[in-house]
Tab-separated table of C-alpha atoms and ligand atoms in Angstrom:
chain	number	residue	atom	x	y	z
A	1	MET	CA	15.293	-11.897	12.621
A	2	SER	CA	17.127	-15.189	12.435
A	3	SER	CA	16.820	-17.181	9.299
A	4	LYS	CA	17.973	-20.171	11.109
A	5	THR	CA	16.613	-23.598	12.008
A	6	VAL	CA	17.163	-24.962	15.583
A	7	TYR	CA	16.525	-28.349	17.408
A	8	THR	CA	16.542	-29.664	20.991
A	9	PHE	CA	17.442	-33.228	21.514
A	10	VAL	CA	16.001	-35.199	24.400
A	11	PRO	CA	16.531	-38.941	24.018
A	12	SER	CA	15.528	-39.818	27.886
A	13	ARG	CA	17.813	-42.753	27.368
A	14	THR	CA	16.891	-44.466	30.816
A	15	HIS	CA	12.923	-43.797	30.340
A	16	GLU	CA	12.338	-47.317	28.964
A	17	TYR	CA	10.501	-50.843	29.777
A	18	PRO	CA	11.172	-54.289	28.738
A	19	ASP	CA	9.570	-55.052	25.543
A	20	HIS	CA	7.651	-51.606	24.888
A	21	PRO	CA	7.727	-49.881	21.444
A	22	GLU	CA	8.177	-46.285	23.326
A	23	LYS	CA	11.997	-46.769	24.087
A	24	PRO	CA	15.105	-44.646	23.095
A	25	GLY	CA	16.149	-47.227	20.596
A	26	ARG	CA	13.444	-45.159	18.151
A	27	LEU	CA	16.208	-42.953	18.011
A	28	ASP	CA	19.037	-45.096	17.396
A	29	ILE	CA	19.231	-44.355	13.624
A	30	LEU	CA	18.527	-40.616	13.504
A	31	GLU	CA	20.979	-39.741	16.200
A	32	PRO	CA	24.302	-39.933	14.330
A	33	LEU	CA	22.199	-38.033	11.260
A	34	LEU	CA	21.434	-35.040	13.337
A	35	THR	CA	24.438	-33.129	12.734
A	36	SER	CA	24.213	-33.696	8.834
A	37	PHE	CA	20.875	-31.302	8.625
A	38	ASP	CA	21.172	-27.461	8.269
A	39	ALA	CA	20.031	-26.467	11.787
A	40	GLU	CA	21.945	-26.012	14.929
A	41	LYS	CA	21.276	-27.975	18.162
A	42	ILE	CA	20.175	-25.674	21.093
A	43	GLU	CA	20.681	-26.559	25.210
A	44	THR	CA	17.635	-27.054	26.985
A	45	ARG	CA	16.607	-27.317	30.451
A	46	GLN	CA	13.425	-28.796	32.634
A	47	ALA	CA	10.096	-27.401	32.560
A	48	THR	CA	9.322	-25.747	35.868
A	49	PHE	CA	6.455	-26.897	38.071
A	50	GLU	CA	4.663	-23.894	37.204
A	51	GLN	CA	5.053	-24.669	33.390
A	52	VAL	CA	3.674	-28.065	33.679
A	53	THR	CA	0.783	-27.423	35.905
A	54	ARG	CA	-0.622	-24.432	33.250
A	55	VAL	CA	-1.731	-27.758	31.545
A	56	HIS	CA	-1.740	-30.290	34.566
A	57	GLN	CA	-3.534	-30.610	37.754
A	58	PRO	CA	-0.779	-29.941	40.413
A	59	GLU	CA	-1.913	-33.361	42.031
A	60	LEU	CA	-1.159	-35.156	38.617
A	61	VAL	CA	2.500	-33.698	38.516
A	62	ARG	CA	2.894	-34.275	42.328
A	63	ALA	CA	1.684	-37.888	41.648
A	64	ILE	CA	3.960	-38.612	39.028
A	65	GLU	CA	6.963	-37.519	40.864
A	66	GLU	CA	6.009	-39.811	43.834
A	67	VAL	CA	5.348	-42.551	41.678
A	68	CYS	CA	8.351	-42.615	39.770
A	69	LYS	CA	10.587	-42.606	42.947
A	70	GLU	CA	9.477	-46.194	43.430
A	71	GLY	CA	9.724	-46.945	39.298
A	72	PRO	CA	9.884	-48.812	37.416
A	73	GLY	CA	6.033	-49.954	37.011
A	74	ILE	CA	3.087	-49.232	34.615
A	75	ILE	CA	0.936	-46.568	35.373
A	76	ASP	CA	-1.839	-46.579	32.930
A	77	HIS	CA	-3.247	-49.491	30.784
A	78	ALA	CA	-2.254	-48.053	27.240
A	79	PRO	CA	0.580	-49.440	28.987
A	80	THR	CA	1.927	-46.174	30.193
A	81	TYR	CA	5.428	-46.993	32.219
A	82	ILE	CA	7.591	-44.966	34.725
A	83	THR	CA	11.096	-45.691	35.725
A	84	GLN	CA	13.029	-43.800	38.476
A	85	THR	CA	14.019	-41.135	35.853
A	86	SER	CA	11.156	-40.883	34.196
A	87	TYR	CA	9.456	-37.369	35.839
A	88	GLN	CA	13.036	-35.756	35.200
A	89	ASP	CA	12.900	-37.059	31.785
A	90	ALA	CA	9.248	-35.643	31.238
A	91	LEU	CA	10.602	-32.404	32.498
A	92	LEU	CA	13.153	-32.000	30.007
A	93	ALA	CA	11.304	-33.340	27.314
A	94	ALA	CA	8.508	-30.530	28.189
A	95	GLY	CA	11.411	-28.012	28.531
A	96	GLY	CA	12.784	-29.090	25.066
A	97	VAL	CA	9.802	-28.055	23.509
A	98	ILE	CA	9.425	-24.934	25.807
A	99	THR	CA	12.977	-23.831	24.880
A	100	CYS	CA	12.205	-24.102	20.998
A	101	THR	CA	9.335	-22.094	21.368
A	102	ARG	CA	10.603	-19.149	23.358
A	103	VAL	CA	13.796	-19.515	20.835
A	104	VAL	CA	11.332	-19.047	17.840
A	105	ILE	CA	9.101	-16.205	19.650
A	106	ASN	CA	12.113	-14.365	20.579
A	107	ALA	CA	13.277	-14.626	16.791
A	108	ASP	CA	16.636	-15.893	17.478
A	109	ALA	CA	15.768	-18.537	15.321
A	110	LYS	CA	13.249	-18.886	12.457
A	111	ASN	CA	11.330	-22.086	13.399
A	112	ALA	CA	12.663	-25.457	15.326
A	113	PHE	CA	12.092	-29.060	16.190
A	114	ALA	CA	12.042	-30.351	19.316
A	115	ILE	CA	12.652	-34.244	19.214
A	116	VAL	CA	12.087	-35.263	22.791
A	117	ARG	CA	10.604	-38.251	24.332
A	118	PRO	CA	8.761	-39.575	26.532
A	119	PRO	CA	5.842	-38.111	23.912
A	120	GLY	CA	3.153	-35.905	25.067
A	121	HIS	CA	-0.171	-35.808	23.108
A	122	HIS	CA	-2.490	-38.661	24.816
A	123	ALA	CA	-1.590	-37.135	28.294
A	124	GLU	CA	-4.569	-35.346	29.696
A	125	PRO	CA	-4.378	-32.389	32.330
A	126	ASP	CA	-5.294	-34.970	34.884
A	127	ARG	CA	-4.245	-38.056	33.368
A	128	ALA	CA	-1.033	-39.484	31.792
A	129	MET	CA	-1.696	-42.109	29.346
A	130	GLY	CA	-0.901	-43.570	25.985
A	131	PHE	CA	3.128	-43.736	26.636
A	132	CYS	CA	2.708	-40.234	27.373
A	133	ILE	CA	3.362	-38.264	30.898
A	134	PHE	CA	3.092	-34.481	30.346
A	135	ASN	CA	1.800	-32.676	27.406
A	136	ASN	CA	4.684	-31.407	25.962
A	137	ILE	CA	2.986	-29.610	22.868
A	138	ALA	CA	-0.132	-28.032	24.926
A	139	ILE	CA	2.520	-26.881	27.834
A	140	ALA	CA	4.463	-25.138	25.052
A	141	ALA	CA	1.386	-23.529	23.598
A	142	ARG	CA	0.771	-22.347	26.875
A	143	GLU	CA	4.153	-20.720	27.287
A	144	ALA	CA	3.269	-19.221	24.029
A	145	LEU	CA	0.337	-17.305	25.284
A	146	GLU	CA	2.232	-16.674	28.187
A	147	SER	CA	4.597	-15.019	26.087
A	148	GLY	CA	1.874	-12.351	24.471
A	149	LEU	CA	0.913	-14.308	21.710
A	150	GLN	CA	-2.970	-13.847	21.099
A	151	ARG	CA	-3.953	-17.079	19.246
A	152	VAL	CA	-1.523	-20.128	18.310
A	153	MET	CA	-2.853	-23.500	16.573
A	154	VAL	CA	-1.787	-27.044	16.826
A	155	PHE	CA	-1.480	-29.666	13.760
A	156	ASP	CA	-1.097	-33.266	15.068
A	157	TYR	CA	-0.671	-35.594	12.438
A	158	ASP	CA	0.354	-38.545	14.661
A	159	ALA	CA	-1.546	-41.970	13.614
A	160	HIS	CA	-3.423	-41.676	17.095
A	161	HIS	CA	-5.915	-38.585	17.970
A	162	GLY	CA	-4.407	-35.938	20.076
A	163	ASN	CA	-6.758	-36.430	22.891
A	164	GLY	CA	-4.849	-34.952	25.383
A	165	THR	CA	-4.148	-31.422	23.563
A	166	GLN	CA	-7.558	-31.708	22.697
A	167	ALA	CA	-8.187	-31.814	26.346
A	168	ALA	CA	-6.423	-29.242	27.207
A	169	PHE	CA	-8.071	-26.734	24.976
A	170	LEU	CA	-11.616	-27.697	24.926
A	171	ASN	CA	-12.532	-24.218	26.622
A	172	GLU	CA	-9.453	-22.296	25.571
A	173	GLU	CA	-10.682	-19.875	22.812
A	174	ARG	CA	-6.936	-18.744	21.674
A	175	VAL	CA	-6.107	-22.084	20.760
A	176	GLY	CA	-7.269	-24.132	17.667
A	177	PHE	CA	-6.371	-27.769	17.061
A	178	ILE	CA	-6.797	-30.331	14.233
A	179	SER	CA	-5.705	-33.961	14.433
A	180	ALA	CA	-5.965	-36.201	11.609
A	181	HIS	CA	-5.601	-39.809	12.821
A	182	GLN	CA	-6.486	-43.336	12.075
A	183	TRP	CA	-10.281	-43.966	13.176
A	184	GLY	CA	-11.049	-47.223	15.378
A	185	ILE	CA	-7.743	-47.484	17.205
A	186	TYR	CA	-6.084	-46.180	20.531
A	187	PRO	CA	-7.638	-43.938	22.208
A	188	GLY	CA	-10.816	-44.136	20.703
A	189	THR	CA	-11.986	-40.878	20.671
A	190	GLY	CA	-11.473	-38.402	17.773
A	191	TRP	CA	-14.590	-38.590	15.834
A	192	ILE	CA	-15.926	-35.505	13.838
A	193	GLU	CA	-18.274	-34.148	16.464
A	194	ASP	CA	-16.030	-34.334	19.451
A	195	ALA	CA	-16.500	-30.771	20.351
A	196	PRO	CA	-19.617	-29.192	19.007
A	197	HIS	CA	-19.172	-26.209	21.125
A	198	ALA	CA	-15.804	-25.491	19.441
A	199	LYS	CA	-16.761	-25.691	15.686
A	200	LYS	CA	-13.858	-24.577	13.365
A	201	ARG	CA	-11.341	-24.358	16.265
A	202	ILE	CA	-11.012	-27.775	17.149
A	203	VAL	CA	-11.664	-29.910	14.468
A	204	ASN	CA	-10.966	-33.660	14.096
A	205	VAL	CA	-10.304	-36.038	11.174
A	206	PRO	CA	-10.597	-39.499	11.274
A	207	LEU	CA	-9.060	-41.458	8.732
A	208	GLN	CA	-9.475	-44.899	7.319
A	209	ALA	CA	-6.788	-47.007	7.359
A	210	HIS	CA	-4.094	-46.933	4.276
A	211	ALA	CA	-5.013	-43.203	3.758
A	212	GLY	CA	-2.073	-41.965	2.342
A	213	ASP	CA	0.149	-39.072	0.991
A	214	GLU	CA	-2.749	-37.571	-1.385
A	215	THR	CA	-5.277	-37.662	1.580
A	216	TYR	CA	-2.846	-35.740	3.961
A	217	ALA	CA	-2.374	-33.234	1.390
A	218	ARG	CA	-5.854	-32.598	1.053
A	219	VAL	CA	-6.593	-32.664	4.488
A	220	THR	CA	-3.602	-29.980	4.675
A	221	ASP	CA	-5.281	-27.706	1.788
A	222	GLU	CA	-8.933	-28.466	2.232
A	223	ILE	CA	-9.422	-28.538	5.773
A	224	PHE	CA	-6.382	-27.288	7.602
A	225	LYS	CA	-5.271	-23.714	5.603
A	226	PRO	CA	-9.143	-22.721	5.773
A	227	MET	CA	-8.849	-23.179	9.398
A	228	VAL	CA	-5.610	-21.147	9.490
A	229	GLU	CA	-7.481	-18.609	7.160
A	230	SER	CA	-10.157	-18.274	9.703
A	231	PHE	CA	-8.459	-18.686	12.991
A	232	ARG	CA	-5.090	-16.550	12.424
A	233	PRO	CA	-2.870	-18.025	14.553
A	234	GLN	CA	0.202	-16.277	14.996
A	235	MET	CA	2.244	-19.446	15.679
A	236	LEU	CA	2.068	-23.044	14.556
A	237	PHE	CA	2.543	-26.141	16.710
A	238	ILE	CA	2.883	-29.423	14.951
A	239	SER	CA	2.437	-33.093	16.734
A	240	ALA	CA	4.622	-35.025	14.664
A	241	GLY	CA	4.398	-38.549	14.912
A	242	PHE	CA	6.371	-40.773	12.257
A	243	ASP	CA	3.534	-43.712	12.957
A	244	ALA	CA	1.221	-42.658	10.164
A	245	HIS	CA	4.077	-43.929	8.047
A	246	TRP	CA	2.510	-47.327	6.002
A	247	ASN	CA	5.171	-49.670	7.597
A	248	ASP	CA	5.040	-48.384	11.575
A	249	PRO	CA	4.521	-51.599	13.571
A	250	ILE	CA	1.463	-50.561	15.443
A	251	THR	CA	-0.615	-48.746	13.238
A	252	SER	CA	-2.013	-48.836	9.491
A	253	LEU	CA	-2.063	-45.733	7.901
A	254	GLY	CA	0.054	-44.873	4.617
A	255	LEU	CA	2.012	-41.814	4.489
A	256	SER	CA	5.637	-42.239	2.607
A	257	THR	CA	8.600	-40.090	3.687
A	258	ARG	CA	7.783	-38.009	0.574
A	259	GLY	CA	4.354	-37.321	1.619
A	260	TYR	CA	5.896	-36.535	4.879
A	261	TYR	CA	7.998	-34.026	3.429
A	262	ASN	CA	5.360	-32.583	1.171
A	263	MET	CA	2.824	-32.119	4.379
A	264	SER	CA	5.421	-30.418	6.270
A	265	LYS	CA	6.461	-28.174	3.602
A	266	LYS	CA	3.288	-26.863	3.214
A	267	LEU	CA	2.778	-26.569	6.827
A	268	VAL	CA	6.008	-24.311	6.741
A	269	GLU	CA	4.670	-22.065	4.024
A	270	ILE	CA	1.297	-21.900	5.813
A	271	ALA	CA	3.309	-20.273	9.088
A	272	GLU	CA	5.517	-18.225	6.840
A	273	GLU	CA	2.252	-17.175	5.164
A	274	TYR	CA	0.423	-16.320	8.193
A	275	CYS	CA	2.754	-16.615	11.293
A	276	GLU	CA	5.781	-14.694	10.445
A	277	GLY	CA	6.800	-18.243	9.510
A	278	ARG	CA	6.917	-19.332	13.358
A	279	ILE	CA	6.431	-22.930	13.577
A	280	VAL	CA	7.945	-25.590	16.045
A	281	PHE	CA	7.612	-29.153	15.481
A	282	VAL	CA	7.525	-32.006	18.125
A	283	LEU	CA	8.254	-35.464	17.847
A	284	GLU	CA	5.141	-37.918	19.253
A	285	GLY	CA	5.112	-41.421	18.081
A	286	GLY	CA	6.741	-43.646	15.463
A	287	TYR	CA	7.717	-47.024	16.277
A	288	ASP	CA	9.974	-48.128	13.392
A	289	PRO	CA	13.536	-46.492	13.917
A	290	HIS	CA	13.924	-45.945	10.220
A	291	ASN	CA	10.655	-44.238	9.864
A	292	VAL	CA	11.505	-41.889	12.867
A	293	ALA	CA	15.248	-40.950	11.110
A	294	ASN	CA	13.697	-40.470	7.657
A	295	GLY	CA	10.550	-38.368	8.722
A	296	VAL	CA	12.542	-36.070	11.008
A	297	GLY	CA	14.891	-35.516	8.129
A	298	ALA	CA	12.476	-34.599	6.136
A	299	VAL	CA	10.897	-32.166	8.311
A	300	PHE	CA	14.452	-30.784	8.762
A	301	GLU	CA	14.373	-30.437	4.988
A	302	ALA	CA	11.127	-28.501	5.150
A	303	LEU	CA	12.193	-26.349	7.719
A	304	THR	CA	15.225	-25.315	5.789
A	305	ASN	CA	13.503	-24.749	2.597
A	306	SER	CA	15.579	-27.718	1.068
A	307	GLN	CA	14.800	-30.201	-1.409
A	308	LEU	CA	14.136	-33.690	-0.107
A	309	SER	CA	17.910	-35.030	-0.513
A	310	LYS	CA	17.293	-38.189	1.400
A	311	ASP	CA	14.134	-39.341	-0.090
A	312	ALA	CA	13.831	-43.111	1.399
A	313	ASN	CA	11.983	-44.248	-1.785
A	314	ASP	CA	9.159	-45.452	0.192
A	315	PRO	CA	6.164	-45.340	-1.330
A	316	SER	CA	2.987	-47.007	0.219
A	317	PRO	CA	2.191	-50.248	-1.442
A	318	TYR	CA	-1.199	-49.938	-0.208
A	319	ALA	CA	-4.324	-47.581	-2.471
A	320	ASP	CA	-4.779	-44.379	-0.907
A	321	VAL	CA	-8.379	-44.449	0.343
A	322	ASP	CA	-11.010	-41.797	-1.450
A	323	HIS	CA	-11.695	-39.490	1.328
A	324	GLU	CA	-13.659	-36.934	-0.775
A	325	SER	CA	-16.995	-37.550	1.001
A	326	ARG	CA	-15.097	-37.381	4.337
A	327	ILE	CA	-13.773	-34.284	3.861
A	328	HIS	CA	-16.851	-33.063	2.620
A	329	GLU	CA	-18.802	-34.186	5.765
A	330	ILE	CA	-16.122	-32.661	7.924
A	331	LEU	CA	-16.380	-28.996	6.281
A	332	LYS	CA	-19.918	-29.188	6.240
A	333	TRP	CA	-20.251	-29.982	9.927
A	334	HIS	CA	-17.884	-26.738	11.042
A	335	GLY	CA	-19.203	-24.473	8.445
A	336	ILE	CA	-15.939	-24.324	6.671
A	337	PRO	CA	-16.785	-22.812	3.123
A	338	GLN	CA	-15.959	-25.677	0.577
B	401	LIG	ZN1	0.946	-41.966	17.520
């Protein structure tokens, strides 16, 4: 079994729209640093129609292909845009996550990071939304099930609720899902009681503005770890959004680079304890290029069992918010022992 960490890189340089925050420039600071991590880049290819339609309605996939031919334009109010290359870009982004998934399942790598855009976690089975065209992580989780795994789990720490991933697996007993996100912002879903039929399997953790490193550590230890102990996934997928950093321009949470590192390290350790180390991180949001570069670096150091060597030393200037009662409320509602 290989002990290496691999990554795919899909920057989609022609998927961009004037004045839109989800732009290729998000990766400008990161890109020259990629060779400095102890990880091997692997080539990827586009997801197939069959792979994408395990999550999405065929009608949606065909409609995206058609509208892109006429691009550029806005296809959803978030706003979600397309260009003439976006269909191909979105297929390659999904393919980048599938490639990482297959390499890890085949034990040709220990773990992986799919650094791809456009992002995916807002895209629902029948709808592209929230800067997302196809749901990359959901397509990869389906690929893992098709490859023979019986249970997988997705942890979404992007600042926004992973509504698309939740929708994709609402009635899929083989996939667990937890999303920790800022409450009261886009897309408006992700309340504790969103999925009453799926207690302990679909768990939402709505957080107050400025929720910081300590709160995220508690969510990981006190909610996510017991979920894993109960659900017993064989592989973890992480929707890694770096917009939960305290100075992201479009959200108001409170993580620092050190907080991202500590949380990611815990997730890698949980994968090692319960999932034979199988874990794939997938880039979602993050709209300050420095935060993306620092956050991706922190994840690579967690994946390779390294110390945080490039600490940006960027603690949040805001006091963390005590989420004690919120965490208890969530555990109680799901019947997770406290
Ligand atoms: Zn986000």
